[in-house]
Short mmCIF file of C-alpha atoms and ligand atoms in Angstrom, two decimals:
data_model
loop_
_atom_site.label_atom_id
_atom_site.label_comp_id
_atom_site.label_asym_id
_atom_site.label_seq_id
_atom_site.Cartn_x
_atom_site.Cartn_y
_atom_site.Cartn_z
CA MET A 19 84.66 134.19 115.81
CA LYS A 20 87.55 133.08 117.98
CA ILE A 21 87.98 134.43 121.51
CA ASN A 22 91.52 134.02 122.86
CA LYS A 23 90.70 134.38 126.55
CA ILE A 24 89.00 136.47 129.21
CA ASP A 25 91.32 139.46 129.43
CA HIS A 26 89.83 140.85 132.62
CA ILE A 27 86.71 141.24 134.72
CA SER A 28 85.84 144.78 135.63
CA ILE A 29 84.19 146.11 138.77
CA ALA A 30 82.76 149.62 138.82
CA VAL A 31 83.59 151.45 142.03
CA LYS A 32 83.10 154.94 143.38
CA ASP A 33 86.44 154.84 145.17
CA ILE A 34 89.33 152.77 143.84
CA SER A 35 91.48 152.87 147.00
CA THR A 36 88.72 151.64 149.34
CA PHE A 37 87.82 148.75 147.07
CA GLY A 38 91.45 147.94 146.29
CA LYS A 39 92.13 147.69 150.00
CA ILE A 40 89.23 145.25 150.52
CA PHE A 41 90.50 143.00 147.72
CA SER A 42 94.09 143.07 148.93
CA GLU A 43 93.11 142.32 152.52
CA LEU A 44 90.68 139.53 151.66
CA PHE A 45 92.44 137.88 148.73
CA GLY A 46 95.98 139.22 148.75
CA ILE A 47 95.56 140.79 145.33
CA SER A 48 97.76 143.81 144.83
CA PHE A 49 96.86 146.47 142.34
CA GLY A 50 99.14 148.41 140.02
CA ALA A 51 99.31 152.14 139.53
CA GLU A 52 96.17 154.10 138.70
CA ARG A 53 95.81 155.03 135.02
CA GLU A 54 93.44 157.41 133.32
CA VAL A 55 91.63 156.37 130.16
CA PRO A 56 90.60 159.70 128.57
CA ASP A 57 88.55 158.02 125.81
CA GLN A 58 86.29 156.41 128.44
CA LYS A 59 86.53 159.17 131.08
CA VAL A 60 87.56 156.64 133.71
CA LYS A 61 90.41 155.84 136.09
CA VAL A 62 91.44 152.20 136.33
CA VAL A 63 93.77 149.94 138.26
CA PHE A 64 94.55 146.31 137.51
CA GLY A 65 95.15 143.52 139.97
CA THR A 66 97.05 140.67 138.30
CA PHE A 67 97.57 137.15 139.62
CA ASN A 68 98.55 133.96 137.74
CA GLY A 69 97.64 135.54 134.41
CA SER A 70 94.17 136.67 135.54
CA LYS A 71 93.23 140.31 135.82
CA ILE A 72 90.64 142.23 137.80
CA GLU A 73 90.04 145.83 136.82
CA LEU A 74 88.63 148.45 139.15
CA THR A 75 87.01 151.28 137.23
CA ALA A 76 86.00 154.62 138.70
CA PRO A 77 84.68 157.78 137.03
CA ALA A 78 87.29 160.40 136.11
CA SER A 79 84.59 163.04 135.65
CA PRO A 80 80.89 163.43 136.55
CA ASP A 81 79.81 162.89 132.91
CA SER A 82 81.64 159.55 132.69
CA PRO A 83 79.46 156.60 131.61
CA ILE A 84 80.62 154.83 134.79
CA ALA A 85 79.20 157.67 136.93
CA LYS A 86 75.76 156.96 135.47
CA PHE A 87 76.14 153.23 136.10
CA LEU A 88 77.19 153.79 139.74
CA GLU A 89 74.30 156.17 140.33
CA LYS A 90 71.81 153.55 139.13
CA ARG A 91 73.34 150.35 140.44
CA GLY A 92 76.08 151.16 142.92
CA ASP A 93 79.45 149.41 143.13
CA GLY A 94 79.52 146.05 141.39
CA LEU A 95 80.39 143.94 138.38
CA HIS A 96 80.56 146.11 135.30
CA HIS A 97 81.90 144.17 132.33
CA ILE A 98 83.81 141.16 131.07
CA CYS A 99 86.62 141.82 128.61
CA LEU A 100 87.37 139.24 125.94
CA GLU A 101 90.58 139.27 123.95
CA VAL A 102 90.46 138.82 120.18
CA ASP A 103 93.11 138.91 117.45
CA ASN A 104 91.37 141.30 115.08
CA LEU A 105 88.80 143.72 116.45
CA GLU A 106 87.55 145.07 113.10
CA LYS A 107 86.96 141.56 111.80
CA CYS A 108 85.03 140.57 114.95
CA LEU A 109 82.85 143.66 114.73
CA GLN A 110 82.01 142.87 111.10
CA GLU A 111 81.03 139.36 112.10
CA LEU A 112 78.94 140.60 115.02
CA LYS A 113 77.18 143.19 112.85
CA GLN A 114 76.09 140.37 110.56
CA LYS A 115 74.61 138.74 113.66
CA GLY A 116 72.77 141.95 114.56
CA VAL A 117 75.08 143.13 117.36
CA GLU A 118 76.29 146.72 117.17
CA PRO A 119 79.12 148.26 119.19
CA LEU A 120 78.40 150.98 121.74
CA GLY A 121 80.33 153.81 120.12
CA LYS A 122 83.48 153.57 118.10
CA ILE A 123 86.67 151.59 118.65
CA SER A 124 88.76 153.52 121.15
CA THR A 125 92.04 153.25 123.02
CA GLY A 126 92.10 151.37 126.33
CA SER A 127 94.34 151.76 129.36
CA TYR A 128 97.36 150.03 127.81
CA GLY A 129 97.07 151.61 124.38
CA LYS A 130 95.15 148.62 123.01
CA LYS A 131 92.12 148.90 120.72
CA ILE A 132 88.88 148.27 122.61
CA VAL A 133 85.15 148.47 121.99
CA PHE A 134 82.04 147.77 124.05
CA LEU A 135 79.07 145.86 122.66
CA ASP A 136 75.39 146.71 123.00
CA PHE A 137 74.47 144.79 126.17
CA LYS A 138 70.83 144.53 125.06
CA LYS A 139 72.12 142.05 122.47
CA THR A 140 74.48 140.17 124.81
CA GLY A 141 72.01 139.01 127.44
CA GLY A 142 72.31 142.17 129.54
CA VAL A 143 76.02 141.55 130.21
CA LEU A 144 78.35 144.32 129.11
CA ILE A 145 81.14 142.86 126.97
CA GLU A 146 84.33 144.66 126.08
CA LEU A 147 86.37 143.34 123.18
CA LYS A 148 90.09 144.05 123.24
CA GLU A 149 92.54 143.48 120.44
CA LYS A 150 95.60 141.44 121.34
ZN1 ZN B 10 87.76 146.71 130.89
#
């Protein structure tokens, strides 16, 4: 399997504006407009600098998977997103290696195809795959 690049690193936060302010004040990163991702029941903003992206993810509703995560672990690193050319092909390859996706392929914040992998099979790190 060929990974193109790290697309973004995501931080789960209860409150996007508070965290966004910390990151802008400390590192001068400015974040774009807030977007809702209905498929994931989250709100996200992206901070972009020199081709790198940091995503802040907050729950859009109490039954969001992020709400559960925040309840257990508090604000913090949530996932790493890797960009691939062909998501279906990657998933087939991963299935042969015993790694299943968490749920089906869905639509991410910029209309791209995304899927999360079972973190029990990826060393406890949640990995999102995103199609180019
Ligand atoms: Zn993400």
